[in-house]
């Protein structure tokens, strides 16, 4: 294993040196500050995008809540607790990460910057600029004046943002700016903690609430390296986004100048309130049933009772004994956490075991659990074959390795490519214009 480890480290080192041999993310010239109050006003819409009646009822809140029964904390807990959901998200994240490095060879997995007109030739200056842009993306910004604890590669960035997109339905990315207003680097912000500002809240109220907690977040000791950091805040035309704490207190506010807030799975619902339903939230019913089913089956091992049934107690039964029996019997049949428990009452003449579940019930359980897993995979647009669940893949006209490869390819066309297109649009429309 030592030889293999040394070879792997040497290979990675050579690849990293080749990536940065001629590329310099800091060589990209800073975009001059062209902000001005002159010019024509932006053109608005006639349609009312935000429900004004809801806004009237929520004037006291600083930000808009998601109009959903599920909080972001609940969505995060489900993504971690259910093994199938966690496997699907990890599969998509790990597959996307394979595209996080610049493409060195024609058929390598990765990304590359090209001219819009693919038929045009590249000059040496354009090739050098493309290499610098690719290095900028690969390092998630410039390397000069970036603190060591804040350096990040594009693969790390994708791991965080893809998980946020699949779990919460949106991503939040902070644009750290230079003193001239150009993009210095971009970093993900936890999407679960970023919300849309309530437009009815005046700027002064927003600033006062943020100022009240700013002293807490500032460095408190001489051992905090943030004491030497310089934050280049730009004047914001409008506050649009707020970052909150675990108990929904505002921590920082952002505008379009220093925050990118994008919906991964947008819907045109009247009660959207600026948010959307994530793939996880759309599958929440089946995920809940799946967790209950798994919990039901796991209780077979924790409670140590194989046969499910009831004890038939013969003899004189007092009201106290009947009440106790009824209570235990209801606990037996209600809720997955009470599965495989047996009600027992002492003090009677004869006891008879009456089975309540036949052998066919086991097959019904397996079929129902398989149905739930197929449904969840379908809602996440992923074939069970990608997760190694061959028993859920079903039969195919094309057998063998070719049939499995065709299923995986079709699955990635449905579920993986939209994620890659989302990232591509994010880079082209939000990152590159800000450099």
GROMACS .gro file of C-alpha atoms in nm:
model
  435
    1UNK     CA    1   0.000   0.000   0.000
    2UNK     CA    2   0.299   0.230   0.056
    3UNK     CA    3   0.407   0.211  -0.308
    4UNK     CA    4   0.049   0.275  -0.423
    5UNK     CA    5   0.015   0.573  -0.189
    6UNK     CA    6   0.344   0.723  -0.309
    7UNK     CA    7   0.245   0.675  -0.672
    8UNK     CA    8  -0.097   0.833  -0.611
    9UNK     CA    9   0.053   1.133  -0.431
   10UNK     CA   10   0.310   1.179  -0.708
   11UNK     CA   11   0.042   1.155  -0.975
   12UNK     CA   12  -0.181   1.411  -0.802
   13UNK     CA   13   0.116   1.644  -0.749
   14UNK     CA   14   0.211   1.626  -1.117
   15UNK     CA   15  -0.149   1.692  -1.219
   16UNK     CA   16  -0.175   1.993  -0.989
   17UNK     CA   17   0.153   2.131  -1.124
   18UNK     CA   18   0.027   2.089  -1.479
   19UNK     CA   19  -0.297   2.269  -1.391
   20UNK     CA   20  -0.112   2.570  -1.251
   21UNK     CA   21   0.193   2.571  -1.478
   22UNK     CA   22   0.084   2.850  -1.709
   23UNK     CA   23  -0.237   2.962  -1.540
   24UNK     CA   24  -0.265   3.240  -1.288
   25UNK     CA   25  -0.603   3.328  -1.138
   26UNK     CA   26  -0.460   3.658  -1.013
   27UNK     CA   27  -0.360   3.764  -1.366
   28UNK     CA   28  -0.720   3.848  -1.454
   29UNK     CA   29  -0.755   4.228  -1.460
   30UNK     CA   30  -0.998   4.378  -1.215
   31UNK     CA   31  -1.322   4.502  -1.359
   32UNK     CA   32  -1.345   4.880  -1.309
   33UNK     CA   33  -1.623   5.024  -1.100
   34UNK     CA   34  -1.882   5.148  -1.348
   35UNK     CA   35  -2.166   5.205  -1.107
   36UNK     CA   36  -2.352   5.527  -1.174
   37UNK     CA   37  -2.684   5.683  -1.101
   38UNK     CA   38  -2.717   5.808  -1.459
   39UNK     CA   39  -2.905   5.625  -1.733
   40UNK     CA   40  -3.256   5.504  -1.790
   41UNK     CA   41  -3.445   5.330  -1.508
   42UNK     CA   42  -3.487   4.954  -1.511
   43UNK     CA   43  -3.808   4.830  -1.672
   44UNK     CA   44  -4.050   4.671  -1.429
   45UNK     CA   45  -4.347   4.435  -1.466
   46UNK     CA   46  -4.720   4.490  -1.435
   47UNK     CA   47  -4.791   4.153  -1.274
   48UNK     CA   48  -4.772   4.140  -0.894
   49UNK     CA   49  -4.497   3.891  -0.812
   50UNK     CA   50  -4.530   3.894  -0.431
   51UNK     CA   51  -4.873   3.863  -0.272
   52UNK     CA   52  -4.936   4.206  -0.112
   53UNK     CA   53  -5.192   4.065   0.133
   54UNK     CA   54  -4.934   3.825   0.273
   55UNK     CA   55  -4.686   4.113   0.298
   56UNK     CA   56  -4.936   4.317   0.500
   57UNK     CA   57  -4.968   4.031   0.750
   58UNK     CA   58  -4.592   3.993   0.787
   59UNK     CA   59  -4.474   4.353   0.814
   60UNK     CA   60  -4.311   4.283   1.151
   61UNK     CA   61  -4.079   4.013   1.015
   62UNK     CA   62  -3.745   4.104   0.866
   63UNK     CA   63  -3.748   3.829   0.604
   64UNK     CA   64  -3.994   3.609   0.419
   65UNK     CA   65  -4.052   3.261   0.550
   66UNK     CA   66  -4.097   2.962   0.326
   67UNK     CA   67  -4.469   2.890   0.299
   68UNK     CA   68  -4.420   2.523   0.368
   69UNK     CA   69  -4.497   2.289   0.655
   70UNK     CA   70  -4.137   2.171   0.647
   71UNK     CA   71  -3.858   2.387   0.784
   72UNK     CA   72  -3.507   2.382   0.645
   73UNK     CA   73  -3.394   2.200   0.960
   74UNK     CA   74  -3.645   1.922   0.893
   75UNK     CA   75  -3.527   1.888   0.533
   76UNK     CA   76  -3.167   1.865   0.650
   77UNK     CA   77  -3.252   1.602   0.911
   78UNK     CA   78  -3.434   1.387   0.654
   79UNK     CA   79  -3.140   1.411   0.411
   80UNK     CA   80  -2.912   1.277   0.686
   81UNK     CA   81  -3.138   1.019   0.853
   82UNK     CA   82  -3.280   0.832   0.556
   83UNK     CA   83  -3.006   0.614   0.407
   84UNK     CA   84  -3.159   0.606   0.058
   85UNK     CA   85  -3.194   0.985   0.038
   86UNK     CA   86  -2.841   1.030   0.169
   87UNK     CA   87  -2.708   0.780  -0.088
   88UNK     CA   88  -2.884   0.956  -0.376
   89UNK     CA   89  -2.747   1.297  -0.277
   90UNK     CA   90  -2.395   1.162  -0.224
   91UNK     CA   91  -2.409   0.984  -0.562
   92UNK     CA   92  -2.502   1.304  -0.743
   93UNK     CA   93  -2.247   1.511  -0.549
   94UNK     CA   94  -1.961   1.268  -0.616
   95UNK     CA   95  -2.051   1.243  -0.985
   96UNK     CA   96  -2.060   1.622  -1.028
   97UNK     CA   97  -1.724   1.659  -0.851
   98UNK     CA   98  -1.564   1.464  -1.138
   99UNK     CA   99  -1.623   1.777  -1.350
  100UNK     CA  100  -1.456   2.015  -1.103
  101UNK     CA  101  -1.110   2.031  -1.266
  102UNK     CA  102  -1.004   2.191  -1.595
  103UNK     CA  103  -1.016   1.946  -1.883
  104UNK     CA  104  -0.658   1.861  -1.980
  105UNK     CA  105  -0.732   1.608  -2.255
  106UNK     CA  106  -1.015   1.590  -2.503
  107UNK     CA  107  -1.204   1.300  -2.345
  108UNK     CA  108  -1.122   1.376  -1.982
  109UNK     CA  109  -1.399   1.466  -1.740
  110UNK     CA  110  -1.380   1.830  -1.636
  111UNK     CA  111  -1.472   2.180  -1.746
  112UNK     CA  112  -1.325   2.421  -1.999
  113UNK     CA  113  -1.384   2.777  -2.110
  114UNK     CA  114  -1.450   2.825  -2.483
  115UNK     CA  115  -1.542   3.108  -2.715
  116UNK     CA  116  -1.904   3.149  -2.806
  117UNK     CA  117  -1.820   3.100  -3.170
  118UNK     CA  118  -1.665   2.754  -3.170
  119UNK     CA  119  -1.545   2.797  -3.527
  120UNK     CA  120  -1.308   3.085  -3.449
  121UNK     CA  121  -0.937   3.029  -3.396
  122UNK     CA  122  -0.769   3.118  -3.067
  123UNK     CA  123  -0.485   3.367  -3.043
  124UNK     CA  124  -0.209   3.318  -2.790
  125UNK     CA  125  -0.351   3.602  -2.581
  126UNK     CA  126  -0.695   3.439  -2.580
  127UNK     CA  127  -0.548   3.102  -2.483
  128UNK     CA  128  -0.364   3.264  -2.195
  129UNK     CA  129  -0.680   3.445  -2.082
  130UNK     CA  130  -0.880   3.121  -2.095
  131UNK     CA  131  -0.620   2.944  -1.882
  132UNK     CA  132  -0.635   3.225  -1.625
  133UNK     CA  133  -1.017   3.212  -1.615
  134UNK     CA  134  -1.011   2.834  -1.571
  135UNK     CA  135  -0.763   2.875  -1.286
  136UNK     CA  136  -0.990   3.142  -1.134
  137UNK     CA  137  -1.284   2.901  -1.141
  138UNK     CA  138  -1.077   2.605  -1.018
  139UNK     CA  139  -0.955   2.807  -0.716
  140UNK     CA  140  -1.296   2.972  -0.665
  141UNK     CA  141  -1.135   3.312  -0.708
  142UNK     CA  142  -0.799   3.480  -0.670
  143UNK     CA  143  -0.526   3.343  -0.445
  144UNK     CA  144  -0.362   3.674  -0.350
  145UNK     CA  145  -0.486   3.817  -0.018
  146UNK     CA  146  -0.706   3.512   0.044
  147UNK     CA  147  -0.674   3.380   0.403
  148UNK     CA  148  -0.543   3.026   0.426
  149UNK     CA  149  -0.850   2.905   0.614
  150UNK     CA  150  -1.077   3.042   0.341
  151UNK     CA  151  -0.903   2.889   0.039
  152UNK     CA  152  -1.129   2.651  -0.152
  153UNK     CA  153  -1.118   2.445  -0.469
  154UNK     CA  154  -1.405   2.414  -0.711
  155UNK     CA  155  -1.466   2.053  -0.607
  156UNK     CA  156  -1.535   2.158  -0.247
  157UNK     CA  157  -1.762   2.433  -0.373
  158UNK     CA  158  -1.963   2.186  -0.583
  159UNK     CA  159  -1.999   1.941  -0.294
  160UNK     CA  160  -2.163   2.208  -0.080
  161UNK     CA  161  -2.382   2.376  -0.340
  162UNK     CA  162  -2.513   2.059  -0.507
  163UNK     CA  163  -2.617   1.919  -0.169
  164UNK     CA  164  -2.791   2.249  -0.086
  165UNK     CA  165  -2.971   2.250  -0.422
  166UNK     CA  166  -3.106   1.896  -0.381
  167UNK     CA  167  -3.196   1.942  -0.014
  168UNK     CA  168  -3.329   2.299   0.009
  169UNK     CA  169  -3.397   2.383  -0.358
  170UNK     CA  170  -3.165   2.684  -0.377
  171UNK     CA  171  -2.804   2.789  -0.337
  172UNK     CA  172  -2.656   3.100  -0.178
  173UNK     CA  173  -2.311   3.220  -0.286
  174UNK     CA  174  -2.133   3.523  -0.143
  175UNK     CA  175  -1.933   3.741  -0.380
  176UNK     CA  176  -1.626   3.873  -0.196
  177UNK     CA  177  -1.522   4.193  -0.369
  178UNK     CA  178  -1.201   4.387  -0.410
  179UNK     CA  179  -1.176   4.756  -0.319
  180UNK     CA  180  -1.252   4.844  -0.682
  181UNK     CA  181  -1.568   4.634  -0.679
  182UNK     CA  182  -1.438   4.340  -0.886
  183UNK     CA  183  -1.497   3.980  -0.786
  184UNK     CA  184  -1.210   3.858  -0.569
  185UNK     CA  185  -1.355   3.514  -0.488
  186UNK     CA  186  -1.686   3.338  -0.440
  187UNK     CA  187  -1.783   3.120  -0.145
  188UNK     CA  188  -2.096   2.918  -0.060
  189UNK     CA  189  -2.317   3.027   0.229
  190UNK     CA  190  -2.540   2.768   0.402
  191UNK     CA  191  -2.860   2.781   0.197
  192UNK     CA  192  -3.069   2.680   0.497
  193UNK     CA  193  -2.980   3.009   0.669
  194UNK     CA  194  -3.039   3.256   0.382
  195UNK     CA  195  -3.382   3.409   0.323
  196UNK     CA  196  -3.537   3.681   0.109
  197UNK     CA  197  -3.573   4.022   0.274
  198UNK     CA  198  -3.922   4.151   0.343
  199UNK     CA  199  -3.950   4.457   0.115
  200UNK     CA  200  -4.188   4.622   0.361
  201UNK     CA  201  -3.912   4.646   0.623
  202UNK     CA  202  -3.738   4.986   0.591
  203UNK     CA  203  -3.360   5.002   0.551
  204UNK     CA  204  -3.312   5.166   0.891
  205UNK     CA  205  -3.492   4.883   1.070
  206UNK     CA  206  -3.284   4.622   0.887
  207UNK     CA  207  -2.957   4.799   0.967
  208UNK     CA  208  -3.045   4.837   1.335
  209UNK     CA  209  -3.123   4.466   1.374
  210UNK     CA  210  -2.802   4.363   1.201
  211UNK     CA  211  -2.597   4.615   1.400
  212UNK     CA  212  -2.730   4.472   1.727
  213UNK     CA  213  -2.564   4.135   1.659
  214UNK     CA  214  -2.257   4.262   1.472
  215UNK     CA  215  -2.061   4.314   1.793
  216UNK     CA  216  -2.113   3.948   1.884
  217UNK     CA  217  -1.979   3.820   1.552
  218UNK     CA  218  -1.671   4.041   1.551
  219UNK     CA  219  -1.338   3.893   1.671
  220UNK     CA  220  -1.326   3.894   2.053
  221UNK     CA  221  -0.965   3.788   2.117
  222UNK     CA  222  -0.614   3.846   1.986
  223UNK     CA  223  -0.603   3.477   1.880
  224UNK     CA  224  -0.865   3.528   1.612
  225UNK     CA  225  -0.706   3.581   1.266
  226UNK     CA  226  -1.015   3.768   1.149
  227UNK     CA  227  -0.885   4.074   1.335
  228UNK     CA  228  -0.656   4.139   1.037
  229UNK     CA  229  -0.917   4.084   0.767
  230UNK     CA  230  -1.047   4.370   0.557
  231UNK     CA  231  -1.406   4.350   0.434
  232UNK     CA  232  -1.474   4.559   0.125
  233UNK     CA  233  -1.842   4.641   0.164
  234UNK     CA  234  -2.008   4.817  -0.127
  235UNK     CA  235  -2.307   5.051  -0.098
  236UNK     CA  236  -2.616   4.840  -0.161
  237UNK     CA  237  -2.904   4.981  -0.359
  238UNK     CA  238  -3.146   4.746  -0.185
  239UNK     CA  239  -3.116   4.480   0.083
  240UNK     CA  240  -3.246   4.157  -0.070
  241UNK     CA  241  -3.113   3.867   0.136
  242UNK     CA  242  -3.047   3.803   0.503
  243UNK     CA  243  -2.834   3.540   0.670
  244UNK     CA  244  -2.985   3.417   0.996
  245UNK     CA  245  -2.870   3.226   1.302
  246UNK     CA  246  -3.007   2.892   1.422
  247UNK     CA  247  -3.284   3.077   1.608
  248UNK     CA  248  -3.371   3.303   1.308
  249UNK     CA  249  -3.191   3.615   1.428
  250UNK     CA  250  -3.035   3.824   1.147
  251UNK     CA  251  -2.658   3.801   1.114
  252UNK     CA  252  -2.579   3.979   0.786
  253UNK     CA  253  -2.763   4.137   0.496
  254UNK     CA  254  -2.674   4.124   0.128
  255UNK     CA  255  -2.780   4.268  -0.204
  256UNK     CA  256  -2.735   4.161  -0.563
  257UNK     CA  257  -2.391   4.321  -0.549
  258UNK     CA  258  -2.249   4.066  -0.302
  259UNK     CA  259  -2.486   3.767  -0.301
  260UNK     CA  260  -2.606   3.516  -0.562
  261UNK     CA  261  -2.932   3.346  -0.468
  262UNK     CA  262  -3.049   3.095  -0.728
  263UNK     CA  263  -3.339   2.851  -0.731
  264UNK     CA  264  -3.248   2.505  -0.855
  265UNK     CA  265  -3.603   2.376  -0.899
  266UNK     CA  266  -3.822   2.685  -0.959
  267UNK     CA  267  -4.200   2.658  -0.970
  268UNK     CA  268  -4.451   2.922  -1.076
  269UNK     CA  269  -4.669   2.886  -0.766
  270UNK     CA  270  -4.861   3.183  -0.627
  271UNK     CA  271  -4.749   3.104  -0.273
  272UNK     CA  272  -4.383   3.049  -0.365
  273UNK     CA  273  -4.276   3.365  -0.181
  274UNK     CA  274  -3.945   3.365  -0.365
  275UNK     CA  275  -3.857   3.003  -0.285
  276UNK     CA  276  -3.918   2.664  -0.442
  277UNK     CA  277  -3.975   2.301  -0.352
  278UNK     CA  278  -3.658   2.095  -0.360
  279UNK     CA  279  -3.646   1.738  -0.498
  280UNK     CA  280  -3.622   1.618  -0.139
  281UNK     CA  281  -3.932   1.809  -0.033
  282UNK     CA  282  -4.130   1.679  -0.331
  283UNK     CA  283  -4.045   1.325  -0.220
  284UNK     CA  284  -4.108   1.385   0.151
  285UNK     CA  285  -4.417   1.161   0.176
  286UNK     CA  286  -4.241   0.858   0.032
  287UNK     CA  287  -3.930   0.936   0.238
  288UNK     CA  288  -4.141   0.946   0.555
  289UNK     CA  289  -4.303   0.612   0.469
  290UNK     CA  290  -3.961   0.466   0.391
  291UNK     CA  291  -3.815   0.576   0.725
  292UNK     CA  292  -4.118   0.432   0.908
  293UNK     CA  293  -4.084   0.105   0.715
  294UNK     CA  294  -3.715   0.078   0.796
  295UNK     CA  295  -3.787   0.160   1.160
  296UNK     CA  296  -4.063  -0.100   1.169
  297UNK     CA  297  -3.826  -0.368   1.042
  298UNK     CA  298  -3.538  -0.267   1.268
  299UNK     CA  299  -3.758  -0.316   1.575
  300UNK     CA  300  -3.760  -0.688   1.494
  301UNK     CA  301  -3.396  -0.694   1.610
  302UNK     CA  302  -3.415  -0.442   1.893
  303UNK     CA  303  -3.727  -0.586   2.061
  304UNK     CA  304  -3.624  -0.947   2.010
  305UNK     CA  305  -3.964  -1.094   1.921
  306UNK     CA  306  -4.008  -1.265   1.583
  307UNK     CA  307  -4.375  -1.357   1.567
  308UNK     CA  308  -4.631  -1.080   1.580
  309UNK     CA  309  -4.948  -1.172   1.761
  310UNK     CA  310  -5.148  -1.140   2.084
  311UNK     CA  311  -5.188  -1.345   2.398
  312UNK     CA  312  -5.542  -1.475   2.454
  313UNK     CA  313  -5.596  -1.472   2.830
  314UNK     CA  314  -5.872  -1.700   2.959
  315UNK     CA  315  -6.045  -1.666   3.289
  316UNK     CA  316  -6.203  -1.389   3.492
  317UNK     CA  317  -6.082  -1.054   3.362
  318UNK     CA  318  -6.118  -0.752   3.585
  319UNK     CA  319  -6.173  -0.403   3.453
  320UNK     CA  320  -5.821  -0.305   3.561
  321UNK     CA  321  -5.672  -0.596   3.369
  322UNK     CA  322  -5.886  -0.518   3.064
  323UNK     CA  323  -5.778  -0.153   3.067
  324UNK     CA  324  -5.413  -0.252   3.093
  325UNK     CA  325  -5.453  -0.505   2.814
  326UNK     CA  326  -5.628  -0.256   2.589
  327UNK     CA  327  -5.355   0.001   2.648
  328UNK     CA  328  -5.079  -0.247   2.563
  329UNK     CA  329  -5.266  -0.378   2.262
  330UNK     CA  330  -5.306  -0.029   2.116
  331UNK     CA  331  -4.935   0.031   2.172
  332UNK     CA  332  -4.873  -0.287   1.976
  333UNK     CA  333  -5.059  -0.183   1.664
  334UNK     CA  334  -5.001   0.195   1.661
  335UNK     CA  335  -4.674   0.340   1.530
  336UNK     CA  336  -4.365   0.185   1.383
  337UNK     CA  337  -4.178   0.227   1.712
  338UNK     CA  338  -4.411  -0.026   1.879
  339UNK     CA  339  -4.379  -0.298   1.617
  340UNK     CA  340  -4.301  -0.651   1.742
  341UNK     CA  341  -4.402  -0.575   2.103
  342UNK     CA  342  -4.617  -0.835   2.278
  343UNK     CA  343  -4.881  -0.741   2.541
  344UNK     CA  344  -4.861  -0.966   2.848
  345UNK     CA  345  -5.086  -0.969   3.156
  346UNK     CA  346  -5.029  -1.192   3.457
  347UNK     CA  347  -5.276  -1.349   3.701
  348UNK     CA  348  -5.513  -1.544   3.473
  349UNK     CA  349  -5.590  -1.916   3.444
  350UNK     CA  350  -5.489  -1.995   3.088
  351UNK     CA  351  -5.291  -1.823   2.813
  352UNK     CA  352  -5.318  -1.895   2.442
  353UNK     CA  353  -5.102  -1.746   2.164
  354UNK     CA  354  -5.298  -1.616   1.867
  355UNK     CA  355  -5.078  -1.523   1.566
  356UNK     CA  356  -5.175  -1.202   1.391
  357UNK     CA  357  -4.941  -1.209   1.090
  358UNK     CA  358  -4.907  -1.483   0.834
  359UNK     CA  359  -4.607  -1.579   0.628
  360UNK     CA  360  -4.730  -1.383   0.329
  361UNK     CA  361  -4.699  -1.056   0.524
  362UNK     CA  362  -4.321  -1.071   0.497
  363UNK     CA  363  -4.343  -1.073   0.119
  364UNK     CA  364  -4.588  -0.784   0.128
  365UNK     CA  365  -4.342  -0.585   0.341
  366UNK     CA  366  -4.057  -0.646   0.095
  367UNK     CA  367  -4.269  -0.545  -0.203
  368UNK     CA  368  -4.392  -0.230  -0.030
  369UNK     CA  369  -4.040  -0.130   0.074
  370UNK     CA  370  -3.914  -0.188  -0.283
  371UNK     CA  371  -4.203   0.021  -0.417
  372UNK     CA  372  -4.108   0.309  -0.186
  373UNK     CA  373  -3.743   0.294  -0.290
  374UNK     CA  374  -3.834   0.289  -0.661
  375UNK     CA  375  -4.066   0.586  -0.609
  376UNK     CA  376  -3.798   0.787  -0.426
  377UNK     CA  377  -3.541   0.712  -0.696
  378UNK     CA  378  -3.795   0.818  -0.959
  379UNK     CA  379  -3.861   1.148  -0.784
  380UNK     CA  380  -3.487   1.219  -0.765
  381UNK     CA  381  -3.452   1.120  -1.133
  382UNK     CA  382  -3.195   0.847  -1.066
  383UNK     CA  383  -3.191   0.481  -1.165
  384UNK     CA  384  -3.143   0.235  -0.875
  385UNK     CA  385  -2.863   0.079  -1.080
  386UNK     CA  386  -2.652   0.390  -1.011
  387UNK     CA  387  -2.685   0.321  -0.638
  388UNK     CA  388  -2.597  -0.047  -0.670
  389UNK     CA  389  -2.958  -0.155  -0.602
  390UNK     CA  390  -2.973  -0.407  -0.884
  391UNK     CA  391  -3.277  -0.582  -0.737
  392UNK     CA  392  -3.483  -0.262  -0.786
  393UNK     CA  393  -3.373  -0.200  -1.144
  394UNK     CA  394  -3.619  -0.448  -1.296
  395UNK     CA  395  -3.584  -0.645  -1.614
  396UNK     CA  396  -3.450  -0.496  -1.936
  397UNK     CA  397  -3.469  -0.597  -2.300
  398UNK     CA  398  -3.095  -0.545  -2.323
  399UNK     CA  399  -2.925  -0.784  -2.083
  400UNK     CA  400  -2.573  -0.791  -1.943
  401UNK     CA  401  -2.325  -0.509  -1.899
  402UNK     CA  402  -2.454  -0.313  -2.200
  403UNK     CA  403  -2.806  -0.303  -2.058
  404UNK     CA  404  -2.683  -0.178  -1.720
  405UNK     CA  405  -2.467   0.088  -1.886
  406UNK     CA  406  -2.763   0.205  -2.095
  407UNK     CA  407  -2.974   0.243  -1.779
  408UNK     CA  408  -2.705   0.446  -1.605
  409UNK     CA  409  -2.657   0.669  -1.909
  410UNK     CA  410  -3.033   0.732  -1.938
  411UNK     CA  411  -3.050   0.801  -1.563
  412UNK     CA  412  -2.774   1.061  -1.588
  413UNK     CA  413  -2.946   1.229  -1.881
  414UNK     CA  414  -3.254   1.278  -1.662
  415UNK     CA  415  -3.096   1.367  -1.330
  416UNK     CA  416  -2.728   1.455  -1.367
  417UNK     CA  417  -2.727   1.674  -1.678
  418UNK     CA  418  -2.979   1.926  -1.537
  419UNK     CA  419  -2.746   1.975  -1.237
  420UNK     CA  420  -2.449   2.031  -1.468
  421UNK     CA  421  -2.653   2.277  -1.677
  422UNK     CA  422  -2.751   2.460  -1.357
  423UNK     CA  423  -2.384   2.495  -1.260
  424UNK     CA  424  -2.289   2.598  -1.613
  425UNK     CA  425  -2.550   2.875  -1.616
  426UNK     CA  426  -2.436   2.986  -1.271
  427UNK     CA  427  -2.076   3.027  -1.389
  428UNK     CA  428  -2.166   3.190  -1.722
  429UNK     CA  429  -2.433   3.428  -1.595
  430UNK     CA  430  -2.318   3.515  -1.242
  431UNK     CA  431  -1.945   3.452  -1.201
  432UNK     CA  432  -1.778   3.536  -1.532
  433UNK     CA  433  -1.957   3.873  -1.580
  434UNK     CA  434  -1.846   3.979  -1.231
  435UNK     CA  435  -1.477   3.911  -1.286
   0.00000   0.00000   0.00000
